[in-house]
XYZ file of C-alpha atoms in Angstrom:
563
model
C 17.907 -12.170 62.586
C 14.292 -11.270 63.110
C 12.284 -13.240 65.658
C 9.670 -15.632 64.310
C 6.305 -14.035 63.844
C 3.838 -14.721 66.617
C 0.387 -15.999 65.789
C -1.796 -12.949 65.526
C -4.883 -12.682 67.636
C -8.251 -13.126 65.864
C -8.845 -9.390 66.120
C -5.493 -8.725 64.462
C -6.177 -11.240 61.678
C -9.706 -10.191 60.797
C -10.153 -6.468 60.120
C -13.566 -5.254 61.071
C -15.486 -2.276 62.331
C -12.620 -1.193 64.574
C -10.268 -0.839 61.588
C -12.887 1.027 59.582
C -13.421 3.496 62.412
C -9.693 3.907 62.985
C -8.992 4.402 59.277
C -11.655 7.090 58.931
C -10.442 8.818 62.114
C -6.767 9.024 61.218
C -7.501 10.081 57.617
C -8.646 13.402 59.012
C -5.209 13.804 60.619
C -3.041 12.420 57.826
C -4.285 14.548 54.917
C -3.698 17.950 56.574
C -0.325 16.778 57.897
C 0.716 15.553 54.437
C -0.001 18.972 52.949
C 1.727 20.700 55.865
C 4.865 18.566 55.682
C 5.196 19.405 52.000
C 5.770 22.970 53.095
C 8.551 21.878 55.473
C 10.277 20.114 52.570
C 9.844 23.135 50.307
C 7.809 21.046 47.877
C 4.361 21.570 46.324
C 1.443 20.244 48.440
C 0.843 17.252 46.167
C 4.246 15.795 47.125
C 3.009 15.034 50.621
C -0.292 13.622 49.362
C 1.525 11.289 46.928
C 3.821 10.126 49.715
C 0.792 9.469 51.917
C -0.806 7.211 49.307
C 2.454 5.349 48.678
C 3.181 4.757 52.371
C -0.310 3.649 53.349
C -0.705 1.323 50.362
C 2.685 -0.418 50.350
C 3.135 -0.781 54.098
C -0.501 -1.759 54.541
C 0.054 -4.639 52.133
C 3.577 -5.762 53.032
C 4.551 -4.384 56.475
C 4.651 -6.356 59.714
C 3.286 -3.905 62.312
C -0.460 -3.669 62.742
C -0.248 -0.126 64.121
C 2.448 1.588 62.045
C 1.262 4.365 59.747
C 3.817 5.079 57.036
C 3.545 8.556 55.569
C 5.556 11.758 55.267
C 7.128 12.802 58.575
C 8.301 16.157 59.850
C 11.874 14.983 60.380
C 12.276 13.445 56.912
C 10.709 16.549 55.367
C 13.221 18.775 57.157
C 16.124 16.518 56.149
C 14.935 16.540 52.519
C 14.736 20.332 52.491
C 18.213 20.627 53.983
C 19.597 18.103 51.487
C 18.139 19.724 48.376
C 19.066 23.255 49.423
C 22.629 22.165 50.197
C 23.246 21.746 46.455
C 23.956 25.238 45.049
C 22.918 26.658 41.700
C 19.747 24.677 40.987
C 16.333 25.964 39.988
C 13.003 24.852 41.436
C 12.389 22.130 38.836
C 15.847 20.635 39.320
C 15.445 20.781 43.085
C 12.208 18.817 42.759
C 14.026 16.198 40.667
C 16.897 16.068 43.184
C 14.406 15.500 46.003
C 12.804 12.637 44.102
C 16.283 11.217 43.433
C 17.102 11.245 47.149
C 13.825 9.466 47.958
C 14.495 6.903 45.199
C 18.025 6.150 46.435
C 16.800 5.929 50.035
C 14.245 3.369 48.867
C 16.982 1.396 47.116
C 19.091 1.451 50.293
C 16.130 0.044 52.227
C 15.525 -2.718 49.706
C 19.199 -3.706 49.601
C 19.341 -3.750 53.412
C 16.203 -5.890 53.540
C 17.544 -8.398 50.995
C 20.847 -8.533 52.888
C 18.861 -9.119 56.117
C 20.340 -6.134 57.869
C 17.207 -5.499 59.891
C 19.004 -6.414 63.097
C 21.351 -3.456 62.524
C 18.697 -1.112 63.819
C 20.683 0.949 66.303
C 23.245 2.719 64.153
C 22.058 5.972 65.695
C 22.253 6.033 69.484
C 19.124 6.957 71.445
C 20.712 10.108 72.950
C 21.554 11.267 69.410
C 17.986 10.629 68.275
C 16.456 12.434 71.237
C 18.811 15.376 70.972
C 18.292 15.513 67.220
C 14.509 15.387 67.693
C 14.591 18.284 70.168
C 16.819 20.430 67.979
C 14.779 19.534 64.901
C 11.504 20.406 66.620
C 12.858 23.824 67.624
C 14.080 24.384 64.061
C 10.741 23.357 62.525
C 8.763 25.599 64.867
C 10.919 28.631 64.103
C 10.769 27.942 60.353
C 6.961 27.855 60.469
C 6.761 31.336 61.967
C 7.353 33.224 58.681
C 4.165 31.602 57.316
C 2.293 32.647 60.426
C 3.617 36.196 60.632
C 3.851 36.862 56.868
C 7.439 38.078 57.065
C 10.459 36.530 55.379
C 13.875 37.223 56.928
C 16.902 37.066 54.656
C 18.513 34.105 56.430
C 17.150 30.600 56.988
C 19.500 29.215 59.665
C 17.995 28.931 63.135
C 19.566 31.791 65.066
C 19.641 34.376 62.278
C 16.093 33.443 61.260
C 14.896 33.925 64.838
C 16.765 37.243 65.055
C 15.298 38.370 61.719
C 11.772 37.540 62.859
C 12.267 39.535 66.025
C 13.726 42.491 64.085
C 10.704 42.575 61.742
C 8.148 42.685 64.533
C 6.585 45.867 63.161
C 5.589 43.986 59.998
C 4.030 40.953 61.654
C 0.594 39.921 60.462
C -1.220 39.786 63.767
C -4.299 38.232 62.174
C -2.232 35.269 60.995
C -0.647 34.954 64.436
C -4.091 35.011 66.075
C -5.377 32.364 63.626
C -2.415 30.056 64.323
C -2.746 30.561 68.075
C -6.468 29.780 67.995
C -5.767 26.662 65.924
C -3.140 25.480 68.404
C -5.560 25.947 71.302
C -8.238 23.990 69.415
C -5.821 21.199 68.455
C -4.577 20.956 72.021
C -8.076 20.964 73.456
C -9.378 18.271 71.116
C -6.286 16.075 71.546
C -7.893 14.299 74.525
C -10.488 12.822 72.163
C -8.297 10.800 69.823
C -11.192 9.759 67.570
C -11.985 13.406 66.737
C -10.168 14.582 63.553
C -9.035 17.859 65.116
C -6.685 18.789 62.266
C -9.439 18.254 59.699
C -11.850 20.424 61.687
C -9.252 23.186 61.823
C -8.708 22.933 58.069
C -12.450 23.059 57.355
C -12.808 26.176 59.513
C -9.925 27.825 57.680
C -11.362 26.949 54.259
C -14.685 28.546 55.257
C -12.845 31.738 56.258
C -10.855 31.840 53.018
C -13.821 31.108 50.752
C -15.716 33.979 52.327
C -12.848 36.357 51.581
C -11.835 36.969 55.171
C -8.323 35.582 54.817
C -7.609 37.796 51.834
C -8.886 40.803 53.766
C -6.584 39.919 56.645
C -3.578 39.433 54.366
C -3.378 35.685 55.006
C -2.183 33.505 52.106
C -3.706 30.147 51.207
C -1.951 26.972 50.083
C -2.916 27.335 46.435
C -3.822 24.805 43.724
C -2.954 21.139 44.185
C -2.585 18.934 41.096
C -2.180 15.176 41.266
C -1.027 13.138 38.268
C -0.597 9.383 38.665
C -0.535 8.634 34.941
C 3.201 9.084 34.287
C 5.488 7.424 36.854
C 9.072 8.238 35.983
C 12.614 8.106 37.294
C 14.053 11.613 37.934
C 16.099 12.846 34.988
C 19.504 13.507 36.517
C 23.007 13.108 35.153
C 25.586 10.700 36.574
C 27.382 13.371 38.619
C 24.123 14.411 40.261
C 23.220 10.824 41.140
C 26.639 10.325 42.714
C 26.312 13.507 44.750
C 22.947 12.336 46.104
C 24.298 9.054 47.520
C 25.527 10.470 50.843
C 22.375 12.556 51.273
C 20.138 9.565 50.550
C 22.066 7.411 53.023
C 21.532 10.006 55.756
C 17.849 10.124 54.803
C 17.540 6.332 55.023
C 19.269 6.316 58.414
C 16.946 8.860 60.001
C 13.853 7.304 58.388
C 14.698 3.838 59.647
C 15.705 5.015 63.104
C 12.419 6.901 63.440
C 10.339 4.089 61.925
C 11.961 1.283 63.888
C 11.508 3.233 67.115
C 7.781 3.660 66.471
C 7.258 0.076 65.281
C 9.180 -1.466 68.185
C 7.504 0.725 70.820
C 3.969 -0.298 69.888
C 4.912 -3.927 69.250
C 6.380 -4.222 72.747
C 3.387 -2.447 74.246
C 0.989 -5.044 72.799
C 3.241 -8.102 72.844
C 3.388 -8.320 69.038
C 6.240 -9.703 66.963
C 7.541 -7.750 63.991
C 10.017 -8.550 61.232
C 12.663 -5.882 60.789
C 13.828 -7.229 57.421
C 10.274 -7.307 56.110
C 9.756 -3.743 57.277
C 12.949 -2.663 55.504
C 11.547 -4.048 52.256
C 8.160 -2.430 52.859
C 9.721 0.959 53.618
C 11.917 0.588 50.547
C 8.950 -0.180 48.314
C 6.948 2.742 49.723
C 9.786 5.209 49.111
C 10.415 3.858 45.608
C 6.744 4.271 44.706
C 6.652 7.768 46.177
C 9.793 8.771 44.261
C 8.383 7.594 40.911
C 5.584 10.160 41.276
C 7.884 12.840 42.795
C 6.554 12.406 46.309
C 8.228 12.889 49.673
C 10.152 10.333 51.740
C 7.987 8.195 54.017
C 8.460 6.471 57.346
C 6.508 5.267 60.363
C 6.095 8.456 62.376
C 5.342 8.218 66.081
C 2.440 10.685 66.162
C 0.490 9.065 63.307
C 1.155 5.551 64.638
C 0.073 6.622 68.113
C -3.115 8.130 66.699
C -3.834 4.879 64.839
C -3.419 2.831 68.011
C -5.555 5.254 70.038
C -8.292 5.114 67.384
C -8.621 1.359 67.991
C -6.850 -0.153 64.982
C -6.549 -3.945 65.071
C -4.686 -4.677 61.832
C -2.856 -3.041 58.929
C -6.241 -2.728 57.240
C -6.750 0.524 59.172
C -3.981 2.150 57.135
C -5.472 0.930 53.856
C -8.901 2.245 54.897
C -7.286 5.598 55.728
C -5.706 5.643 52.270
C -9.070 5.001 50.607
C -10.723 7.757 52.663
C -7.934 10.169 51.724
C -8.327 9.195 48.063
C -12.056 9.947 48.147
C -11.386 13.247 49.922
C -8.737 14.250 47.392
C -10.880 13.352 44.390
C -13.889 15.267 45.682
C -12.424 18.059 47.801
C -9.135 18.929 46.063
C -10.253 22.401 44.900
C -11.370 23.204 48.438
C -8.101 22.101 50.024
C -6.358 24.809 47.980
C -8.152 27.369 50.193
C -6.400 26.176 53.362
C -4.734 29.175 55.096
C -0.974 28.887 55.566
C -1.051 29.769 59.316
C -3.328 26.798 59.957
C -0.909 24.398 58.261
C 1.893 25.915 60.331
C -0.158 25.344 63.483
C -0.746 21.702 62.521
C 2.995 21.216 62.061
C 3.839 22.914 65.365
C 1.250 20.766 67.149
C 2.605 17.579 65.491
C 6.176 18.206 66.710
C 5.037 19.495 70.082
C 5.598 16.164 71.845
C 9.328 16.335 71.039
C 9.776 19.882 72.356
C 10.071 18.746 75.971
C 13.690 18.993 77.219
C 12.751 16.504 79.966
C 13.406 13.755 77.400
C 17.122 14.400 77.994
C 16.876 14.335 81.794
C 17.661 10.614 82.253
C 21.060 11.053 80.611
C 21.967 13.655 83.202
C 20.618 11.509 86.047
C 22.537 8.465 84.816
C 25.605 10.585 83.984
C 25.794 8.827 80.627
C 25.859 10.264 77.092
C 24.979 13.781 78.229
C 27.520 15.265 75.847
C 26.153 13.259 72.912
C 22.594 14.479 73.499
C 23.636 18.112 73.926
C 25.906 17.965 70.873
C 22.981 16.624 68.831
C 20.775 19.557 69.888
C 23.482 22.160 69.312
C 24.593 20.640 66.012
C 21.104 20.853 64.516
C 20.669 24.463 65.653
C 24.140 25.607 64.586
C 24.864 23.515 61.485
C 21.387 22.846 60.149
C 19.322 19.689 59.997
C 21.417 17.511 57.703
C 24.910 18.555 58.791
C 23.751 18.554 62.401
C 22.523 14.968 62.117
C 25.769 13.807 60.510
C 27.840 15.670 63.104
C 25.857 14.149 65.971
C 26.262 10.638 64.533
C 29.979 11.307 64.108
C 30.360 12.401 67.727
C 28.414 9.337 68.866
C 30.720 7.012 66.913
C 33.828 8.821 68.166
C 32.709 8.442 71.768
C 31.970 4.773 71.114
C 35.476 4.285 69.729
C 36.910 6.192 72.676
C 35.098 3.826 75.029
C 36.385 0.762 73.204
C 39.870 2.260 73.107
C 40.128 2.316 76.888
C 43.042 0.371 78.332
C 41.196 -0.665 81.486
C 42.482 -4.000 82.749
C 41.091 -5.696 85.858
C 43.401 -7.827 87.984
C 41.574 -10.799 89.419
C 41.822 -12.737 92.662
C 39.982 -15.666 94.192
C 37.029 -14.857 96.446
C 37.116 -17.028 99.556
C 37.075 -20.790 98.991
C 34.873 -20.508 95.898
C 35.944 -20.794 92.289
C 34.922 -17.176 91.628
C 37.582 -14.752 90.464
C 36.782 -11.071 90.938
C 38.392 -7.663 90.511
C 40.804 -7.106 93.381
C 40.321 -3.324 93.131
C 36.655 -3.773 94.105
C 37.224 -6.760 96.396
C 40.483 -6.291 98.329
C 39.731 -9.483 100.240
C 40.177 -11.542 97.071
C 43.354 -13.629 97.150
C 45.811 -13.776 94.257
C 47.569 -17.160 94.052
C 51.323 -16.787 94.644
C 53.405 -16.405 91.524
C 50.326 -15.782 89.371
C 48.913 -12.703 87.645
C 45.362 -12.830 86.282
C 44.431 -10.035 83.867
C 41.035 -9.335 82.317
C 40.794 -6.584 79.659
C 37.471 -4.836 80.239
C 36.890 -4.027 76.569
C 36.907 -6.197 73.433
C 40.385 -6.288 71.927
C 40.584 -4.667 68.487
C 42.965 -2.544 66.458
C 42.204 0.590 68.482
C 43.209 -0.738 71.903
C 45.154 -4.019 71.607
C 48.655 -2.536 71.759
C 47.790 -0.241 74.668
C 46.097 -3.050 76.646
C 49.057 -5.373 76.284
C 51.459 -2.533 77.151
C 49.573 -2.073 80.432
C 49.774 -5.797 81.171
C 53.499 -5.907 80.348
C 54.119 -3.033 82.767
C 52.435 -5.004 85.545
C 54.479 -8.105 84.665
C 57.695 -6.097 84.831
C 56.716 -4.850 88.276
C 55.919 -8.341 89.636
C 58.888 -10.343 90.970
C 59.015 -14.147 90.941
C 56.166 -14.411 88.458
C 55.565 -17.959 87.249
C 52.205 -17.924 85.448
C 50.333 -15.248 83.488
C 46.602 -15.855 82.978
C 44.782 -13.700 80.444
C 40.972 -13.851 80.548
C 39.491 -13.040 77.123
C 35.822 -13.210 78.112
C 35.178 -9.682 76.797
C 36.511 -10.467 73.297
C 34.025 -12.398 71.143
C 36.365 -12.018 68.165
C 39.841 -10.737 67.319
C 40.846 -8.694 64.294
C 44.253 -9.012 62.612
C 45.854 -6.257 64.709
C 44.670 -7.848 67.961
C 45.976 -11.265 66.849
C 49.404 -9.826 66.067
C 49.471 -7.997 69.401
C 48.521 -11.234 71.198
C 51.299 -13.124 69.394
C 53.845 -10.470 70.381
C 52.616 -10.597 73.968
C 52.889 -14.396 74.063
C 56.477 -14.167 72.792
C 57.257 -11.540 75.429
C 55.893 -13.779 78.195
C 57.985 -16.721 76.906
C 61.152 -14.600 76.939
C 60.394 -13.700 80.555
C 60.170 -17.455 81.274
C 56.604 -17.097 82.455
C 53.927 -19.644 81.572
C 50.983 -18.154 79.637
C 47.398 -19.412 79.792
C 44.350 -17.925 78.068
C 41.054 -18.440 79.906
C 37.396 -17.936 78.994
C 38.249 -17.927 75.293
C 35.170 -17.853 73.047
C 34.696 -20.684 70.589
C 35.162 -18.432 67.565
C 38.436 -17.148 69.000
C 39.572 -20.722 69.731
C 38.924 -21.640 66.105
C 40.840 -18.558 65.014
C 43.829 -19.248 67.277
C 43.989 -22.779 65.897
C 44.793 -21.207 62.514
C 47.426 -18.811 63.864
C 50.936 -20.025 63.125
C 52.540 -19.028 66.425
C 54.762 -21.356 68.500
C 53.686 -19.435 71.621
C 49.924 -19.886 71.096
C 49.675 -23.646 70.802
C 46.547 -25.510 71.899
C 47.382 -26.035 75.606
C 47.788 -22.249 76.030
C 44.117 -21.572 75.314
C 42.755 -24.953 76.437
C 41.548 -23.906 79.959
C 37.865 -22.983 79.974
C 37.839 -21.114 83.265
C 40.264 -18.985 85.217
C 40.264 -21.660 87.909
C 41.462 -24.220 85.358
C 44.185 -21.864 84.180
C 45.697 -21.159 87.603
C 45.933 -24.808 88.700
C 49.574 -25.981 88.497
C 49.941 -28.365 85.595
C 46.200 -28.349 84.938
C 46.351 -27.552 81.221
C 43.488 -29.385 79.492
C 43.944 -30.984 76.066
C 41.941 -29.179 73.398
C 40.115 -32.375 72.495
C 38.751 -32.806 76.011
C 35.127 -31.721 75.819
C 34.062 -33.259 79.115
C 34.471 -30.014 81.023
C 31.493 -27.653 80.899
C 31.955 -23.990 80.082
C 31.759 -22.449 83.525
C 30.366 -19.008 84.007
C 32.145 -16.640 86.332
C 30.635 -13.505 87.818
C 31.848 -10.067 86.812
C 31.429 -7.882 89.881
């Protein structure tokens, strides 16, 4: 459930000069990037411009973050290209319709998730997967921009064979295009320290001047070409039922990566400024933006980090900055559209490479190696994108992440507890050998939530310890790590209780959550009657004859440390 919205500051409530300045500043970045990202997606330039209008308008009106800029992103563009090219035997027009269908279904997924209030489910993709995916994706995007820079087109499009093909064709490289892209990168990097300067727009203007004067043609450098915008006929893509069904999985993957990227950007800047945001509201806003973009055959949209960061750095105080940027872009498109067609391809490639440059740093993965946690997940995400492609690599990385999660939950680790000194604290005897175990008592604490993947193995480990313990009188099972039990875990617990009874050992369940207590009250098992799970604490459970009636609510729920 989303936290209640905090009262916005006066600056955040009343857009003013700061939002006007920020909107004008970021417009100079957003328009060139929109055209450039269209190339990543393999779509005509207008697809990115349409997506830009849809994202800025809808999120500016209905979103919750005052900094987020919703537009086409490099990652979603790459995923869209991978998704549409994964369907064999389609022509360019059908591929355009398939792309719009994916964006439409992704928008529907967002809207359904927002209505169902699934905004809290914002971490389906683990951070190591996202960071590894971002690094692999950035490398892929950079390599795939090089054919536009060098004016060569290798036969293969996968990462390694494309890189090998580029190297093999070195004699045919267009050095003028390479020099233009390199100069643009230097200029973009140099002007990056002044966030209010529209560096990308300045680069585009310089390139247009070169192309208009015939220099680009003389150097063998291609331009973007004509851009046509038509907002008069919104329409749903004309696809048959089989095609719509085949797009469902692709659209779900698109929605996942869009939301993971957007939520990361929105949350980062909200925490930085102490703002509150509504995840469910943002799901609806992202859904509406993608639906609107799809109706005009635009690209998928999300809250990209680079554009949102630029908006914050430009001094934005409210969502009005995004709407101002949209109006500035609209004026530029209406008046300068014929000129934008003269933009040289190497300059767009340089803008893309500069935009993904912040994710090219392998140091982002360093903490996982220092912490010795999730290193394999991060590396698998990088390798999967490079070896399998963007879409399959993302799905493979998510799959590995979920498998490792299940492996962690499937552990059979059980701690055996003892009493620490004269206190009422019960701790793991493996870590605290000085802890004393009461005579004739075993106290077990499963260290993972019990569920179908580990219940039988956990209870098998406990039974083995019982069999090896002579003169056992009482078995205490602490369920503090299990907020709920599924059907398999309940059956395993019933079997375990029957086993303990046959061994003539008294069973007590301690630290049982309220939901589990309610559940056990419904279980028809003679071995799991109310006194068995009545003790609140381990200390209550180990006291001889200290079973507490279930109706006794006078005892507080004590909290025990977990060293």
